[in-house]
Amino acid sequence: MPDLANERVDHRFKALPPDAEGLTVGELAAQRRNLFTGGFTTPVLALSAESVEHNLRLLETYAERHGLAFAPHGKTSMAPQLFARQLEHGAWGITAAVPHQARVYRAHGVSRIFLANELVDPVALRWVAGELDADPEFRFLCYVDSVRGVELMDQALRAAGATRPLDVVVELAAGATGRTGARTEAECAAVADAVAATATLRLVGVAGYEGTMPGADGTRVREWLHRLVGLAADFDKAGRFDPSVGEIVVSAGGSEWFDAVADVFAEVPALSLPVLKLLRSGAYVSHDDGQYRERTPFNRVPEEGALEPAFRLWSQVVSRPTPEQAFTNAGKRDAAHDLHLPEAHVVRDARTGEIRPADGLTVTGLSDQHAWVATGEGADLEVGDWLGMGLSHPCTIFDKWQLIPLVEADGTVVDYIRTFF
């Protein structure tokens, strides 16, 4: 397993102090430098240590309270250090979307992987077969959603000489015009029949993803979840699950509707085997100041708690050409912008180090390396000040940074989170 603490700090990693060149990440972390006075260059992305810990604990207790297993989607962060923390906080395993992600997980010791896609790449299937054969403790599940997919998987696994069957779950599409998945129960049954006709695949459950359902609302999501649970019950009644599988997997749940998942999965009827009710939400670990601030289920169930946004992007004012306009040195290469623009939250005064609210400041656009900031009447901002911004959509925040300072509330950097995109 790679030792991330022994990786050397150098020019590959944005914003790290130039005088740290040659230190290991562990050595730099041990120095506990201050984000503002410790030699970091701007722009620099910071992850709140306290908020990450809060979010980890909140989802752990939420899953326990609702009787859910939890395989958070690792594509959000692609950060093995955070995977380890998630597993320490009760996660069953980590979800992946593509083979590269699964390889990163395995390289860092993840022993249970749920791949939320139909895997038909013969090279990847040969790798999975090798991992399964080499490690009896390794558990790997993936979607199947077509008879053709099952055929391709079977061919690849037979060619690879796989000795352990690959566990699969039939994916039920979230609506007739949703993303992937078999559209009808009859199509799901045909896929299950195709799996049963192979010796290389083993049916262990059903799954899907409600997050891309067109026109999703609480009623429609719950209707689909009831269909998913009904599909599992129908498969079980038809004897499609061999007792050797040990448990029946029923899985759903992105970061917008896990309250609906908890409600409906609480009503799963008794089946012939224990049921693993597997939630896969991933954005919670960092939360955000946009997409998930607006759409988190905790807005609907505030009595369950609240997630905290953990990201802050610090950039420096490099131009103040008019009373109405300023520019900082963070742009599209540094900030997520696919769903919302960054939000100006606080200013750190370059003269005094004082941090104050970013009153009258609005980010109106991004160039590759600049943020366009509208400055209202009386806005207090000058060249050299640091602007702290909130960001939207964790999946496109993490992927712009390879090494992210983990920062305590007083500015002390206590660790560095390595990503692998």
PDB file of C-alpha atoms in Angstrom, residues 171-310:
ATOM      1  CA  GLU A 171     -29.839  -2.090 -12.333  1.00  0.00           C
ATOM      2  CA  LEU A 172     -33.374  -0.750 -12.559  1.00  0.00           C
ATOM      3  CA  ALA A 173     -33.459   2.583 -14.396  1.00  0.00           C
ATOM      4  CA  ALA A 174     -34.867   5.522 -12.459  1.00  0.00           C
ATOM      5  CA  GLY A 175     -37.653   6.267 -14.909  1.00  0.00           C
ATOM      6  CA  ALA A 176     -38.256   5.580 -18.581  1.00  0.00           C
ATOM      7  CA  THR A 177     -35.970   8.432 -19.621  1.00  0.00           C
ATOM      8  CA  GLY A 178     -33.429   8.115 -16.844  1.00  0.00           C
ATOM      9  CA  ARG A 179     -29.755   7.357 -17.263  1.00  0.00           C
ATOM     10  CA  THR A 180     -28.555   3.738 -17.301  1.00  0.00           C
ATOM     11  CA  GLY A 181     -30.460   0.633 -16.219  1.00  0.00           C
ATOM     12  CA  ALA A 182     -33.073  -1.730 -17.571  1.00  0.00           C
ATOM     13  CA  ARG A 183     -36.305   0.209 -18.039  1.00  0.00           C
ATOM     14  CA  THR A 184     -38.890  -2.380 -17.033  1.00  0.00           C
ATOM     15  CA  GLU A 185     -39.209  -5.236 -14.568  1.00  0.00           C
ATOM     16  CA  ALA A 186     -39.530  -7.627 -17.507  1.00  0.00           C
ATOM     17  CA  GLU A 187     -36.224  -6.413 -18.903  1.00  0.00           C
ATOM     18  CA  CYS A 188     -34.644  -6.794 -15.474  1.00  0.00           C
ATOM     19  CA  ALA A 189     -35.891 -10.378 -15.337  1.00  0.00           C
ATOM     20  CA  ALA A 190     -34.361 -11.076 -18.745  1.00  0.00           C
ATOM     21  CA  VAL A 191     -31.018  -9.753 -17.507  1.00  0.00           C
ATOM     22  CA  ALA A 192     -31.299 -11.921 -14.397  1.00  0.00           C
ATOM     23  CA  ASP A 193     -32.028 -14.960 -16.595  1.00  0.00           C
ATOM     24  CA  ALA A 194     -28.914 -14.200 -18.625  1.00  0.00           C
ATOM     25  CA  VAL A 195     -26.834 -14.014 -15.433  1.00  0.00           C
ATOM     26  CA  ALA A 196     -28.227 -17.368 -14.254  1.00  0.00           C
ATOM     27  CA  ALA A 197     -27.156 -18.979 -17.532  1.00  0.00           C
ATOM     28  CA  THR A 198     -23.478 -18.184 -16.841  1.00  0.00           C
ATOM     29  CA  ALA A 199     -20.997 -19.751 -14.489  1.00  0.00           C
ATOM     30  CA  THR A 200     -18.936 -16.576 -14.202  1.00  0.00           C
ATOM     31  CA  LEU A 201     -21.559 -14.230 -12.712  1.00  0.00           C
ATOM     32  CA  ARG A 202     -23.619 -14.477  -9.538  1.00  0.00           C
ATOM     33  CA  LEU A 203     -26.797 -12.472  -8.945  1.00  0.00           C
ATOM     34  CA  VAL A 204     -26.747 -10.916  -5.463  1.00  0.00           C
ATOM     35  CA  GLY A 205     -29.293  -8.107  -5.638  1.00  0.00           C
ATOM     36  CA  VAL A 206     -30.793  -5.079  -7.330  1.00  0.00           C
ATOM     37  CA  ALA A 207     -29.741  -1.442  -7.459  1.00  0.00           C
ATOM     38  CA  GLY A 208     -30.130   1.890  -9.172  1.00  0.00           C
ATOM     39  CA  TYR A 209     -29.525   5.607  -8.909  1.00  0.00           C
ATOM     40  CA  GLU A 210     -32.335   8.095  -8.484  1.00  0.00           C
ATOM     41  CA  GLY A 211     -30.224  11.234  -8.800  1.00  0.00           C
ATOM     42  CA  THR A 212     -30.590  11.584 -12.564  1.00  0.00           C
ATOM     43  CA  MET A 213     -34.334  10.933 -12.671  1.00  0.00           C
ATOM     44  CA  PRO A 214     -35.913  13.634 -14.878  1.00  0.00           C
ATOM     45  CA  GLY A 215     -38.275  15.766 -12.830  1.00  0.00           C
ATOM     46  CA  ALA A 216     -37.297  14.053  -9.609  1.00  0.00           C
ATOM     47  CA  ASP A 217     -39.338  14.920  -6.546  1.00  0.00           C
ATOM     48  CA  GLY A 218     -40.076  13.117  -3.318  1.00  0.00           C
ATOM     49  CA  THR A 219     -43.120  11.325  -4.702  1.00  0.00           C
ATOM     50  CA  ARG A 220     -41.493  10.115  -7.903  1.00  0.00           C
ATOM     51  CA  VAL A 221     -38.297   9.032  -6.158  1.00  0.00           C
ATOM     52  CA  ARG A 222     -40.245   7.050  -3.566  1.00  0.00           C
ATOM     53  CA  GLU A 223     -42.360   5.410  -6.284  1.00  0.00           C
ATOM     54  CA  TRP A 224     -39.200   4.263  -8.018  1.00  0.00           C
ATOM     55  CA  LEU A 225     -37.649   3.047  -4.773  1.00  0.00           C
ATOM     56  CA  HIS A 226     -40.778   0.967  -4.101  1.00  0.00           C
ATOM     57  CA  ARG A 227     -40.350  -0.558  -7.562  1.00  0.00           C
ATOM     58  CA  LEU A 228     -36.734  -1.376  -6.721  1.00  0.00           C
ATOM     59  CA  VAL A 229     -37.705  -3.055  -3.448  1.00  0.00           C
ATOM     60  CA  GLY A 230     -40.524  -4.889  -5.232  1.00  0.00           C
ATOM     61  CA  LEU A 231     -38.058  -6.136  -7.831  1.00  0.00           C
ATOM     62  CA  ALA A 232     -35.865  -7.613  -5.115  1.00  0.00           C
ATOM     63  CA  ALA A 233     -38.879  -9.307  -3.543  1.00  0.00           C
ATOM     64  CA  ASP A 234     -40.020 -10.693  -6.912  1.00  0.00           C
ATOM     65  CA  PHE A 235     -36.554 -12.037  -7.683  1.00  0.00           C
ATOM     66  CA  ASP A 236     -36.419 -13.654  -4.260  1.00  0.00           C
ATOM     67  CA  LYS A 237     -39.864 -15.235  -4.614  1.00  0.00           C
ATOM     68  CA  ALA A 238     -38.772 -16.652  -7.973  1.00  0.00           C
ATOM     69  CA  GLY A 239     -35.721 -18.248  -6.363  1.00  0.00           C
ATOM     70  CA  ARG A 240     -33.217 -16.143  -8.279  1.00  0.00           C
ATOM     71  CA  PHE A 241     -30.874 -15.685  -5.289  1.00  0.00           C
ATOM     72  CA  ASP A 242     -28.823 -18.736  -4.429  1.00  0.00           C
ATOM     73  CA  PRO A 243     -28.595 -19.195  -0.646  1.00  0.00           C
ATOM     74  CA  SER A 244     -24.811 -19.230  -0.966  1.00  0.00           C
ATOM     75  CA  VAL A 245     -24.816 -15.458  -1.585  1.00  0.00           C
ATOM     76  CA  GLY A 246     -25.536 -14.992   2.120  1.00  0.00           C
ATOM     77  CA  GLU A 247     -27.417 -11.710   1.749  1.00  0.00           C
ATOM     78  CA  ILE A 248     -29.481  -9.839  -0.805  1.00  0.00           C
ATOM     79  CA  VAL A 249     -28.210  -6.399  -1.783  1.00  0.00           C
ATOM     80  CA  VAL A 250     -30.669  -3.560  -2.355  1.00  0.00           C
ATOM     81  CA  SER A 251     -28.821  -0.347  -3.157  1.00  0.00           C
ATOM     82  CA  ALA A 252     -29.612   3.248  -4.123  1.00  0.00           C
ATOM     83  CA  GLY A 253     -29.028   6.730  -2.820  1.00  0.00           C
ATOM     84  CA  GLY A 254     -27.095   9.701  -4.062  1.00  0.00           C
ATOM     85  CA  SER A 255     -26.560  12.845  -2.032  1.00  0.00           C
ATOM     86  CA  GLU A 256     -29.948  14.454  -2.761  1.00  0.00           C
ATOM     87  CA  TRP A 257     -32.497  11.776  -1.822  1.00  0.00           C
ATOM     88  CA  PHE A 258     -31.017   9.570   0.877  1.00  0.00           C
ATOM     89  CA  ASP A 259     -33.902  10.489   3.177  1.00  0.00           C
ATOM     90  CA  ALA A 260     -36.301   8.877   0.712  1.00  0.00           C
ATOM     91  CA  VAL A 261     -34.007   5.855   0.506  1.00  0.00           C
ATOM     92  CA  ALA A 262     -34.015   5.546   4.290  1.00  0.00           C
ATOM     93  CA  ASP A 263     -37.823   5.774   4.410  1.00  0.00           C
ATOM     94  CA  VAL A 264     -38.495   3.169   1.729  1.00  0.00           C
ATOM     95  CA  PHE A 265     -35.695   0.796   2.690  1.00  0.00           C
ATOM     96  CA  ALA A 266     -37.133   0.736   6.211  1.00  0.00           C
ATOM     97  CA  GLU A 267     -40.128  -1.034   4.655  1.00  0.00           C
ATOM     98  CA  VAL A 268     -38.202  -3.805   2.866  1.00  0.00           C
ATOM     99  CA  PRO A 269     -40.162  -7.000   3.564  1.00  0.00           C
ATOM    100  CA  ALA A 270     -38.584 -10.105   5.053  1.00  0.00           C
ATOM    101  CA  LEU A 271     -36.856 -12.057   2.300  1.00  0.00           C
ATOM    102  CA  SER A 272     -35.300 -15.505   2.248  1.00  0.00           C
ATOM    103  CA  LEU A 273     -31.915 -14.038   3.194  1.00  0.00           C
ATOM    104  CA  PRO A 274     -30.768 -11.018   5.193  1.00  0.00           C
ATOM    105  CA  VAL A 275     -30.928  -7.766   3.199  1.00  0.00           C
ATOM    106  CA  LEU A 276     -27.955  -5.420   2.852  1.00  0.00           C
ATOM    107  CA  LYS A 277     -29.575  -1.985   2.455  1.00  0.00           C
ATOM    108  CA  LEU A 278     -26.732  -0.111   0.841  1.00  0.00           C
ATOM    109  CA  LEU A 279     -26.624   3.691   0.584  1.00  0.00           C
ATOM    110  CA  ARG A 280     -24.013   5.247  -1.738  1.00  0.00           C
ATOM    111  CA  SER A 281     -24.026   9.024  -1.100  1.00  0.00           C
ATOM    112  CA  GLY A 282     -20.577  10.585  -1.514  1.00  0.00           C
ATOM    113  CA  ALA A 283     -20.732  14.392  -1.523  1.00  0.00           C
ATOM    114  CA  TYR A 284     -21.413  14.573   2.220  1.00  0.00           C
ATOM    115  CA  VAL A 285     -17.749  14.254   3.186  1.00  0.00           C
ATOM    116  CA  SER A 286     -17.032  17.835   2.152  1.00  0.00           C
ATOM    117  CA  HIS A 287     -20.560  19.118   1.439  1.00  0.00           C
ATOM    118  CA  ASP A 288     -20.499  22.482  -0.377  1.00  0.00           C
ATOM    119  CA  ASP A 289     -21.791  26.033  -0.637  1.00  0.00           C
ATOM    120  CA  GLY A 290     -24.103  25.521  -3.610  1.00  0.00           C
ATOM    121  CA  GLN A 291     -25.541  22.362  -5.126  1.00  0.00           C
ATOM    122  CA  TYR A 292     -25.746  20.303  -1.952  1.00  0.00           C
ATOM    123  CA  ARG A 293     -26.346  23.198   0.397  1.00  0.00           C
ATOM    124  CA  GLU A 294     -29.552  23.673  -1.612  1.00  0.00           C
ATOM    125  CA  ARG A 295     -30.455  20.017  -2.148  1.00  0.00           C
ATOM    126  CA  THR A 296     -29.240  18.042   0.845  1.00  0.00           C
ATOM    127  CA  PRO A 297     -31.957  15.889   2.422  1.00  0.00           C
ATOM    128  CA  PHE A 298     -31.090  17.443   5.772  1.00  0.00           C
ATOM    129  CA  ASN A 299     -32.975  20.532   4.585  1.00  0.00           C
ATOM    130  CA  ARG A 300     -36.101  18.349   4.645  1.00  0.00           C
ATOM    131  CA  VAL A 301     -35.267  16.593   7.919  1.00  0.00           C
ATOM    132  CA  PRO A 302     -33.450  19.253   9.981  1.00  0.00           C
ATOM    133  CA  GLU A 303     -34.046  17.261  13.149  1.00  0.00           C
ATOM    134  CA  GLU A 304     -31.513  14.715  11.816  1.00  0.00           C
ATOM    135  CA  GLY A 305     -28.683  17.273  11.809  1.00  0.00           C
ATOM    136  CA  ALA A 306     -26.916  19.433   9.236  1.00  0.00           C
ATOM    137  CA  LEU A 307     -23.820  19.014   7.096  1.00  0.00           C
ATOM    138  CA  GLU A 308     -21.125  21.690   7.054  1.00  0.00           C
ATOM    139  CA  PRO A 309     -19.384  23.013   3.922  1.00  0.00           C
ATOM    140  CA  ALA A 310     -15.703  22.143   4.294  1.00  0.00           C
TER     141      ALA A 310
END
